[in-house]
Short mmCIF file of C-alpha atoms in Angstrom, two decimals:
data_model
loop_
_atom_site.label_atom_id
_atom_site.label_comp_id
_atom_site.label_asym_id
_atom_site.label_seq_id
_atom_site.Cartn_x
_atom_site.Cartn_y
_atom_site.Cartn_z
CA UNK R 868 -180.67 50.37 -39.37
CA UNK R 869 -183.81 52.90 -39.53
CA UNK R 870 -184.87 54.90 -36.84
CA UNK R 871 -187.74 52.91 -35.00
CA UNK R 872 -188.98 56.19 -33.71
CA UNK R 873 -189.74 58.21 -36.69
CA UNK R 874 -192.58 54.86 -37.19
CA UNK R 875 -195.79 54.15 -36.33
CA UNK R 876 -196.65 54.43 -32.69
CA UNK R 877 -196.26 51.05 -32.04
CA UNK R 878 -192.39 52.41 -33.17
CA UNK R 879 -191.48 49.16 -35.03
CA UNK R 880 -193.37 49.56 -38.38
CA UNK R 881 -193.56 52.66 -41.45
CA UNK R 882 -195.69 54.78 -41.87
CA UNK R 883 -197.90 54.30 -45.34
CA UNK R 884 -199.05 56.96 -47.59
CA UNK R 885 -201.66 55.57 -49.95
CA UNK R 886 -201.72 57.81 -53.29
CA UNK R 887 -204.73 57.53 -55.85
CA UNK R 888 -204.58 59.84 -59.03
CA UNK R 889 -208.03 60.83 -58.00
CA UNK R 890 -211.54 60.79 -55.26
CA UNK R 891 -213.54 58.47 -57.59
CA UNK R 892 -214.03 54.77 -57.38
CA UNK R 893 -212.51 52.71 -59.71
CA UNK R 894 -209.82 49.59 -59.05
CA UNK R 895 -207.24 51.27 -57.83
CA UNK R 896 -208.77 53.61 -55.80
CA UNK R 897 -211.36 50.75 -54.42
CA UNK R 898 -208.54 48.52 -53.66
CA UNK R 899 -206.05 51.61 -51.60
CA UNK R 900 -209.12 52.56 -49.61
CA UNK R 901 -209.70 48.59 -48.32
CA UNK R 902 -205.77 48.42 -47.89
CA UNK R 903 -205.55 51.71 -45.65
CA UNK R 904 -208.57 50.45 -43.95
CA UNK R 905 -207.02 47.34 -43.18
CA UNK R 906 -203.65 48.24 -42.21
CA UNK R 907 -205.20 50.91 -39.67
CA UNK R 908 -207.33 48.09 -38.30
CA UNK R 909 -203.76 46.20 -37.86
CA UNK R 910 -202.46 49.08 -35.83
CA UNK R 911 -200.13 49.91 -38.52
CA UNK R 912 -200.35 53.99 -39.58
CA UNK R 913 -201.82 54.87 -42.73
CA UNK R 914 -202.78 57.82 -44.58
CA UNK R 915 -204.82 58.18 -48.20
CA UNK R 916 -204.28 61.15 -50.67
CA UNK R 917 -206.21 61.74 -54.25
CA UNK R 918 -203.61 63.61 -56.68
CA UNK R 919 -206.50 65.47 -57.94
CA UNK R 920 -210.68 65.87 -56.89
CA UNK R 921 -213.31 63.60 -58.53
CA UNK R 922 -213.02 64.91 -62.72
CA UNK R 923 -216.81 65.74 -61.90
CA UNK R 924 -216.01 68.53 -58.87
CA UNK R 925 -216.00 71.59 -59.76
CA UNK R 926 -213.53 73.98 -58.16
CA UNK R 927 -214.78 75.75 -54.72
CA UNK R 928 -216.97 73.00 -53.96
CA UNK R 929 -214.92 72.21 -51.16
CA UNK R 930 -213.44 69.05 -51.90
CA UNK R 931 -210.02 70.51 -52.93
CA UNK R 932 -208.34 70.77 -49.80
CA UNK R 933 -204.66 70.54 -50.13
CA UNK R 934 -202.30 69.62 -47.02
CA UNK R 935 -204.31 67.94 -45.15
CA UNK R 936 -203.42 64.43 -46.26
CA UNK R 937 -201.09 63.17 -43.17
CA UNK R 938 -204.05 63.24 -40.99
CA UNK R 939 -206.50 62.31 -42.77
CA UNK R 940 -208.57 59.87 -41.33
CA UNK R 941 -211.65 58.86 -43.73
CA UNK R 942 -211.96 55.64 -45.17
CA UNK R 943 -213.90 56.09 -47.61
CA UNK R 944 -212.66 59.54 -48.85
CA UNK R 945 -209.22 60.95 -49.50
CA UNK R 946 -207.78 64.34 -48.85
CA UNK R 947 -207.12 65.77 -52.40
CA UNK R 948 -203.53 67.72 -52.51
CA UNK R 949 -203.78 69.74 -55.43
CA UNK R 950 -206.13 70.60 -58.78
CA UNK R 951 -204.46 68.62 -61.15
CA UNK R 952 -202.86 65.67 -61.27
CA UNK R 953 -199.22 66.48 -62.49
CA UNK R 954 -199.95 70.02 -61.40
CA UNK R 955 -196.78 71.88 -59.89
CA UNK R 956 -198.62 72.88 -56.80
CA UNK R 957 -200.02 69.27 -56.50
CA UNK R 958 -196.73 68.18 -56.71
CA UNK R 959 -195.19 69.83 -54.44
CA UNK R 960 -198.04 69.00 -51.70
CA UNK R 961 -197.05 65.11 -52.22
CA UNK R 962 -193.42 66.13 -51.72
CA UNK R 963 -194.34 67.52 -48.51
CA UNK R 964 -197.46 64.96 -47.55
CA UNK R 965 -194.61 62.23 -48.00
CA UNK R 966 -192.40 63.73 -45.12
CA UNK R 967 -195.13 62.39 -42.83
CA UNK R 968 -194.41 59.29 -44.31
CA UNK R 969 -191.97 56.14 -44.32
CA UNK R 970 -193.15 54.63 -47.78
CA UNK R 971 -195.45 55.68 -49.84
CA UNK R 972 -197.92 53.09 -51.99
CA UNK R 973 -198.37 54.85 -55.20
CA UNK R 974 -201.96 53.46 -56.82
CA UNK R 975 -202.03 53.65 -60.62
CA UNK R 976 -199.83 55.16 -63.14
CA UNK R 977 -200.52 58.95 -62.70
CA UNK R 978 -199.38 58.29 -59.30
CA UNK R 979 -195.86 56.69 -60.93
CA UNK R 980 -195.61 59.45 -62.74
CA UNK R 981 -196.84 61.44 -59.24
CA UNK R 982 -193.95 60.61 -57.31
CA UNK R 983 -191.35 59.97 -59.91
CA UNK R 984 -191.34 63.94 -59.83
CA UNK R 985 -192.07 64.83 -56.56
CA UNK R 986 -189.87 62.81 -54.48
CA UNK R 987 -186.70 62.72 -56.60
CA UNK R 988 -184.04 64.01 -54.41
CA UNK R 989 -185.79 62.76 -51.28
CA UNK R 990 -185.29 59.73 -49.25
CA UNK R 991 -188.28 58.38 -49.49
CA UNK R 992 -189.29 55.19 -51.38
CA UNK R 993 -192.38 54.60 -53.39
CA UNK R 994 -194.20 50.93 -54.27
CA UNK R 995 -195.76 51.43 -57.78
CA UNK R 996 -198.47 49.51 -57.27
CA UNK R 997 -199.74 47.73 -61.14
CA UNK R 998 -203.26 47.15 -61.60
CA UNK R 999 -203.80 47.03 -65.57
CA UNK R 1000 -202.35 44.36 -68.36
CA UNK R 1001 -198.87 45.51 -68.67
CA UNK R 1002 -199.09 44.61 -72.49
CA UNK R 1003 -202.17 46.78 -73.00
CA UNK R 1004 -200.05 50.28 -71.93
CA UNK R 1005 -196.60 48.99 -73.03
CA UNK R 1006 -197.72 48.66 -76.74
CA UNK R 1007 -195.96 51.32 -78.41
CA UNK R 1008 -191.94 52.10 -77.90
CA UNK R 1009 -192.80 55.90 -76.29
CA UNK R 1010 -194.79 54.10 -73.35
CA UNK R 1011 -192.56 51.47 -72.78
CA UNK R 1012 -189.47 54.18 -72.46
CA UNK R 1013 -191.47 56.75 -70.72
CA UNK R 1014 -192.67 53.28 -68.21
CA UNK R 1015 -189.10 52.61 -68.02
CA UNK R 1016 -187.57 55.67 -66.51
CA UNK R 1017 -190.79 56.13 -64.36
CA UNK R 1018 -190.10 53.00 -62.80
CA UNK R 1019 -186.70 52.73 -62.24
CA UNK R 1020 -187.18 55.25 -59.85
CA UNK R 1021 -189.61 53.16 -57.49
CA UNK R 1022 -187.90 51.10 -54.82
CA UNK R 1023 -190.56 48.26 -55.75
CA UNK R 1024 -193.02 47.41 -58.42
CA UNK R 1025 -195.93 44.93 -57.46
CA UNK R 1026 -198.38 43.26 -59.94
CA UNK R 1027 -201.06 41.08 -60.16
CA UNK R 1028 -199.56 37.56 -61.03
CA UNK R 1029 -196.46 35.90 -62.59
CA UNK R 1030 -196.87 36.47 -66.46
CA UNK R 1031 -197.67 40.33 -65.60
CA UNK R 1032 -193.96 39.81 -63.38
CA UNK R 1033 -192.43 38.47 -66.91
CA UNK R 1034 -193.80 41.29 -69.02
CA UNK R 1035 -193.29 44.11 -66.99
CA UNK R 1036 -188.98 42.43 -66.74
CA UNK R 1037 -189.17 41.95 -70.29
CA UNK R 1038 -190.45 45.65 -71.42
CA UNK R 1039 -188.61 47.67 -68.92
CA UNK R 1040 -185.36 45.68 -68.27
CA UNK R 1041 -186.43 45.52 -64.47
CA UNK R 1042 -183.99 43.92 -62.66
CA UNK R 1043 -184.52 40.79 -60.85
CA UNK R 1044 -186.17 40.71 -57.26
CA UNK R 1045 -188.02 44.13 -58.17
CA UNK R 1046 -190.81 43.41 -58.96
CA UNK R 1047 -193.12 41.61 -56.69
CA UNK R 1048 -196.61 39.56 -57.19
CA UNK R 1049 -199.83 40.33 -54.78
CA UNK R 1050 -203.00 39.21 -56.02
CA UNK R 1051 -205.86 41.88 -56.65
CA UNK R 1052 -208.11 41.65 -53.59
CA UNK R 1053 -210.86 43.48 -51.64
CA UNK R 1054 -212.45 43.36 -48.28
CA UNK R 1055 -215.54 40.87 -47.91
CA UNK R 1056 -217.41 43.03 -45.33
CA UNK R 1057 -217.56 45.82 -47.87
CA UNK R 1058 -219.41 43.47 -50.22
CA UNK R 1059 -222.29 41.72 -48.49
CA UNK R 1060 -224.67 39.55 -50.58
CA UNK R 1061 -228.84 40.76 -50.99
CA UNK R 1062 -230.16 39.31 -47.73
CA UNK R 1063 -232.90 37.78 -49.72
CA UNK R 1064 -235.19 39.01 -52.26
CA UNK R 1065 -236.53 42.17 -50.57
CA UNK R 1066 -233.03 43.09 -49.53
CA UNK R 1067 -232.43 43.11 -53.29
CA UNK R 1068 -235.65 45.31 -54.16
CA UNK R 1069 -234.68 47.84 -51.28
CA UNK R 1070 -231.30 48.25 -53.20
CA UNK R 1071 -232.70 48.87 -56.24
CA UNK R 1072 -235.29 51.34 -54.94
CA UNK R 1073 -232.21 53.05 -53.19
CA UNK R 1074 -230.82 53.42 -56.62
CA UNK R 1075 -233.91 54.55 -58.70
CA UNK R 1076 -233.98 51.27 -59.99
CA UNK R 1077 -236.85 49.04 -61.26
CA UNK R 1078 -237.69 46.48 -58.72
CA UNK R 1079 -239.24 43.43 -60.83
CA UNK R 1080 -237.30 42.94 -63.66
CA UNK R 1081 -233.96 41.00 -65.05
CA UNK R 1082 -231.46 43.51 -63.86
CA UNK R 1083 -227.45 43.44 -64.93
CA UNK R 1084 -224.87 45.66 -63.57
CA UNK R 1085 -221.68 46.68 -66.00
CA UNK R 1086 -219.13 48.83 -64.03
CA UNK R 1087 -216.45 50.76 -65.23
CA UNK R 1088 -215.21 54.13 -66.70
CA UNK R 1089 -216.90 54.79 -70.54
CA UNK R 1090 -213.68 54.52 -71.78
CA UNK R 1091 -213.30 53.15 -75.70
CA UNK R 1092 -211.35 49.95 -73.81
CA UNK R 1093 -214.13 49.05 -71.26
CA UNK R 1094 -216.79 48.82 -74.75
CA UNK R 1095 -220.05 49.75 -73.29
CA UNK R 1096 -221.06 49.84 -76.42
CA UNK R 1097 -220.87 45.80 -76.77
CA UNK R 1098 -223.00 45.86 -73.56
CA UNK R 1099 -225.60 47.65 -74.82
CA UNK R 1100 -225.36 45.48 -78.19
CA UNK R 1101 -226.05 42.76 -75.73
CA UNK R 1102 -229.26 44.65 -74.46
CA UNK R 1103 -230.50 44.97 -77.77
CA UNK R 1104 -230.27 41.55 -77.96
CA UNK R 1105 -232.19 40.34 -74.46
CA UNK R 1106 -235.29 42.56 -74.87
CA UNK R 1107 -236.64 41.31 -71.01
CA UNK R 1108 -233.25 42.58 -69.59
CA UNK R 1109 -232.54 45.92 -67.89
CA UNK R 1110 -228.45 47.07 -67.67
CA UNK R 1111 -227.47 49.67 -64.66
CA UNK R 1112 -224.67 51.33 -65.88
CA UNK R 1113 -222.41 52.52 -62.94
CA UNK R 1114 -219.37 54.54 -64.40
CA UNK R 1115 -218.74 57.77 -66.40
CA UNK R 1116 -216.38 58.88 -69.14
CA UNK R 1117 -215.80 60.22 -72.69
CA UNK R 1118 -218.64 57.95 -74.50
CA UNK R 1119 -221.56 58.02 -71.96
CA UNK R 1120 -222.84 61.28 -74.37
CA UNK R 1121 -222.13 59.31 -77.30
CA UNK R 1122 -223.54 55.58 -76.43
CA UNK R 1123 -226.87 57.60 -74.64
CA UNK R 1124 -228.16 57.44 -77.88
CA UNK R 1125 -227.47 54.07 -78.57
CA UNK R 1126 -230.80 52.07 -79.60
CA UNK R 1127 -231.05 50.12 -76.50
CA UNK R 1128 -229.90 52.67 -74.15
CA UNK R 1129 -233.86 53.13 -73.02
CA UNK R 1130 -233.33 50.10 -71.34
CA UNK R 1131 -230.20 51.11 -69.32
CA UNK R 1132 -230.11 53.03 -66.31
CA UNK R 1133 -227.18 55.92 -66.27
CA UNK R 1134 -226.31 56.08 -62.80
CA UNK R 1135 -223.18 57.99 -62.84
CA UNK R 1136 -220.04 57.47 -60.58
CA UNK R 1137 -221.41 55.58 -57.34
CA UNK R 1138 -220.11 56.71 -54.64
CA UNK R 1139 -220.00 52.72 -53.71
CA UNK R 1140 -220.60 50.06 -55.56
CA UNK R 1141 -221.81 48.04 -52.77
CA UNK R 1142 -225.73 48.41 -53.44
CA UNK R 1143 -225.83 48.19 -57.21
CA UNK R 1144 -224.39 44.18 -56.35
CA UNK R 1145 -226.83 43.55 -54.25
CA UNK R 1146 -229.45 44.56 -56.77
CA UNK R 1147 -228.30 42.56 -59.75
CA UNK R 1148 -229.18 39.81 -61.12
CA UNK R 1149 -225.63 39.31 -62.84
CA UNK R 1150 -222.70 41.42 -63.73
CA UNK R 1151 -221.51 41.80 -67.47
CA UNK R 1152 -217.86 42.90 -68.42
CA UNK R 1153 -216.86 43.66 -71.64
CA UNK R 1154 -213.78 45.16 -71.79
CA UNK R 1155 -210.89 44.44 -74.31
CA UNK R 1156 -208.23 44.84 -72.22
CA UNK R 1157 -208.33 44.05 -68.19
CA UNK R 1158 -205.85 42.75 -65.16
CA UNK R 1159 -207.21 40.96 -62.36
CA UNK R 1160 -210.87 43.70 -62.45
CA UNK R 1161 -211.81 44.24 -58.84
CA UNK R 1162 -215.30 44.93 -60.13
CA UNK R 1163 -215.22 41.01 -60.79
CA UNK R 1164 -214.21 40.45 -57.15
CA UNK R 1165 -216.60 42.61 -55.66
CA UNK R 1166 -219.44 41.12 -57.14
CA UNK R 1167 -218.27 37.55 -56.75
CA UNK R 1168 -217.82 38.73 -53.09
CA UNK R 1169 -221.52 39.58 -52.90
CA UNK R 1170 -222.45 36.70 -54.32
CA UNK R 1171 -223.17 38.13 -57.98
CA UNK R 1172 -222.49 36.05 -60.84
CA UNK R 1173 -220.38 37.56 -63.67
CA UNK R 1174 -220.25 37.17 -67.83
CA UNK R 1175 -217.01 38.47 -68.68
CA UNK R 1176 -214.59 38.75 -71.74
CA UNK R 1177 -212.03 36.51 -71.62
CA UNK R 1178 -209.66 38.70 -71.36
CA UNK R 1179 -206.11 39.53 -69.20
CA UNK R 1180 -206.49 37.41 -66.19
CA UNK R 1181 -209.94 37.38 -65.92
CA UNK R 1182 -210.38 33.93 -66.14
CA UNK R 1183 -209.06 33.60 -62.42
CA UNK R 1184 -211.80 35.09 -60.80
CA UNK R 1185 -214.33 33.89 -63.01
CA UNK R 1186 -214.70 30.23 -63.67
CA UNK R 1187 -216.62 29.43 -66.86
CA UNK R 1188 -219.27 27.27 -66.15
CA UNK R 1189 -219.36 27.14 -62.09
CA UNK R 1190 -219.30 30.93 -60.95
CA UNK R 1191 -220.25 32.68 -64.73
CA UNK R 1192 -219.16 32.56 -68.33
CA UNK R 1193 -216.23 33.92 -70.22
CA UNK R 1194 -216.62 34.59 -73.85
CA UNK R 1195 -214.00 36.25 -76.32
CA UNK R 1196 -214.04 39.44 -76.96
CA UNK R 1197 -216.21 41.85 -79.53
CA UNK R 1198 -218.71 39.07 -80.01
CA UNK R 1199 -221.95 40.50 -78.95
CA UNK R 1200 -223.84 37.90 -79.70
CA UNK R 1201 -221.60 35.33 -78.03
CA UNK R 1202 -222.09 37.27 -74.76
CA UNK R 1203 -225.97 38.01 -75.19
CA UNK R 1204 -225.87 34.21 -75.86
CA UNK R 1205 -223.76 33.24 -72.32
CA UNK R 1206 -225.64 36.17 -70.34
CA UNK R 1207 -228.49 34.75 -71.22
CA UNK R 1208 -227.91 30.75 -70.13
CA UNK R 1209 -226.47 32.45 -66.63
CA UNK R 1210 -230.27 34.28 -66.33
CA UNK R 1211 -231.63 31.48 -67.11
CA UNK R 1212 -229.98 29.37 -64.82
CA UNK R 1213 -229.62 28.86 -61.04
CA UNK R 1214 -228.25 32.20 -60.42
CA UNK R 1215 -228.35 31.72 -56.61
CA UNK R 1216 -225.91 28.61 -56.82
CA UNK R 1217 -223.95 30.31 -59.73
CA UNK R 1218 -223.24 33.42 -56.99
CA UNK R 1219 -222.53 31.72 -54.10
CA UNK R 1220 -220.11 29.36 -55.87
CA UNK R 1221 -218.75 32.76 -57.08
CA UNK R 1222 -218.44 34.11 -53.57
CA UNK R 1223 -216.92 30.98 -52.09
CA UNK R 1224 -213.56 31.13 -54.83
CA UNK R 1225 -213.52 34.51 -54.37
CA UNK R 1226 -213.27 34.21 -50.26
CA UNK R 1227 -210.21 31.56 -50.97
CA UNK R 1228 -208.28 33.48 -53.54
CA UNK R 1229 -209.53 37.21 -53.45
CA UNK R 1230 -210.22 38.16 -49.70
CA UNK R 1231 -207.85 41.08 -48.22
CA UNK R 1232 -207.21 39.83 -45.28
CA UNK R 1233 -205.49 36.88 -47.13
CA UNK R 1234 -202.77 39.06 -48.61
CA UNK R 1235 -202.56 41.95 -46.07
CA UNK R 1236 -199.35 39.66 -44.83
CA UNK R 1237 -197.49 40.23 -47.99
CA UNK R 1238 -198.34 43.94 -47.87
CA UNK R 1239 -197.12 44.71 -44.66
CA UNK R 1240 -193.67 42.55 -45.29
CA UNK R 1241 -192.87 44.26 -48.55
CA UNK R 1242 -193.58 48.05 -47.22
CA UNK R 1243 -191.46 46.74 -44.15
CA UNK R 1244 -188.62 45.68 -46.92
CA UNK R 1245 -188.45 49.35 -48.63
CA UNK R 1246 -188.34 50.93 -45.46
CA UNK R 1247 -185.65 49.15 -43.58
CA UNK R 1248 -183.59 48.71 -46.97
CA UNK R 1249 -183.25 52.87 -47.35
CA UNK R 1250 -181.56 55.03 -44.80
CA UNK R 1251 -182.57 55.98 -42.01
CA UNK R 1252 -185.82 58.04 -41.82
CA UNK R 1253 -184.33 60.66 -39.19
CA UNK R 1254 -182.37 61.63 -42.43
CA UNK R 1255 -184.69 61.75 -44.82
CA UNK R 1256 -184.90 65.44 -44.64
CA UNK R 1257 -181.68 66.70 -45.48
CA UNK R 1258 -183.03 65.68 -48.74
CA UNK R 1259 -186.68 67.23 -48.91
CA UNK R 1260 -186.87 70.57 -49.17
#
């Protein structure tokens, strides 16, 4: 049996290190932050680490600070062990940021990779933690091999519903009992609704935003998967509609000088999400490939309806007809079409029906339970932690 003592201070559960590949906000990072939150609410110990800073911080701006991870305390920033991701020096600050730890949660697949390397030889487990469509990043042989030995080497695998479960046993011969199903969630107080309509013009003059106009969010990194450019095809298309654009990547030069673009607001990474919800009118995803997107549970959360592609498992968080509209993907004039009927419509009982399904099936606090069990099962199923480090070194 494990060593009680070398646990929390309560002495009876692990200690969690949370590991996102890097400081910005995107689903996994969103969803580790609420998680460490909540298990430190619960008593339980908890520490957050970013493999790498924000792509946008430039070195010597002092967010680099390697080491410090074990007692880090923010919960809404994470210490940041090394320059690169997969860097040798970053590495071998996780190898020595997960001696202060029992398990470590390992957010995203630069993190699999992460800790893979840096704790082989060590005695301490690591949950990969699956966000995406496993079918999306299995699609070639190369990925599904390289997948394969990657995760192997994690004491547990968690995903985001039953037919991710099948594909991820299917493409990397995962044995049975392995790999575990937690819904995507998030926490409700970090997502409150506009508190009425100047609530909702404050939050857009917070943001630089215009305050009297049709206004739709689309979040996400410019990535060729998420296809801003469809949104913006949409925009072209509803000439009384204005898109904030929260998110940054590869194609925001590019798509800048799309012809609608005049009508979208850039905002850049957001350091939270939070306000840009409560000042739209609607939330548009258009992405070929998703999971479960928390972007879709945040804004249902805040009471913000969605038009998404139909796409992954989006379909469980939005239902067409009662909290949005789904429509398939690359049709830009299917979407302008259903983004324009949700306008139209009674927005108000469109977002609070979206808010109510997402407080039943989406709220953290709902699946903290299953958390804390599994990260209790790793721990007490490896040796004891007193041991652990004869093996680190």
């Amino acid at each position: 049996m494990p060593d009680h003592t070398s646990a929390d201070p309560a002495g009876t559960r692990p200690r969690v290190l949370h590991l996102i590949s890097d400081s910005r906000r995107g689903g996994a990072q969103n969803f580790a932050r609420d998680l460490h939150r909540e298990l430190g609410r619960r008593g339980q110990s908890s520490a957050l680490c970013a493999l790498a800073p924000h792509p946008a911080v430039q070195p010597g701006s002092g967010e680099f600070d390697p080491g410090d991870c074990p007692g880090a305390s923010g919960l809404r920033t994470a210490a940041v062990l090394g320059p690169g991701r997969l860097r040798p020096s970053t590495l071998r600050a996780l190898r020595s940021a997960a001696r202060a730890a029992d398990v470590v949660l390992a957010h995203g697949s630069d993190t699999l990779a992460a800790c893979a390397l840096a704790l082989a030889g060590t005695r301490t487990p690591f949950v990969y933690v699956s966000v995406g469509h496993p079918r999306y990043w299995t699609a070639n042989r190369l990925r599904r091999t390289r997948g394969a030995a990657l995760m192997h080497r994690a004491a547990a695998v968690t995903t985001l519903t039953d037919e991710a479960r099948a594909v991820l046993e299917e493409q990397f011969a995962l044995p049975d009992g392995k790999v575990h199903v937690i819904p995507n969630s998030r926490a409700a107080e970090s997502y409150p609704p506009a508190d009425g309509r100047d609530d909702r013009r404050a939050a857009r003059h917070a943001l630089g935003l215009p305050a009297d106009v049709l206004l739709v969010a689309w979040i996400g990194a410019i990535a060729p998967e998420k296809r801003l450019d469809l949104a913006l095809d949409v925009l072209d298309r509803l000439p009384d509609v204005r898109l904030a654009v929260a998110g940054d990547g590869p194609l925001r030069e590019s798509l800048a000088r799309h012809p609608a673009a005049a009508r979208a607001h850039f905002l850049g990474p957001l350091p939270d999400p939070a306000p840009l919800y409560r000042a739209a009118d609607a939330l548009l995803l258009t992405s070929d490939s998703e999971g479960v997107p928390g972007a879709l549970i945040e804004a249902a959360l805040a009471g913000v309806p969605a038009v998404a592609t139909d796409v992954g498992w989006v379909r469980e968080v939005v239902r067409d007809g009662a909290t949005g509209a789904l429509v398939a993907p690359g049709d830009p004039l299917a979407l302008a079409e259903a983004l324009g009927k949700v306008l139209a419509v009674n927005r108000a009982g469109l977002g609070a029906a979206a808010r109510a399904h997402a407080l039943e099936h989406f709220e953290l606090g709902a699946v903290v339970d299953a958390w804390q069990q599994l990260v209790a099962e790793v721990w007490t199923a490896g040796e004891a932690p007193a041991d652990r480090s004869a093996g680190q070194g």
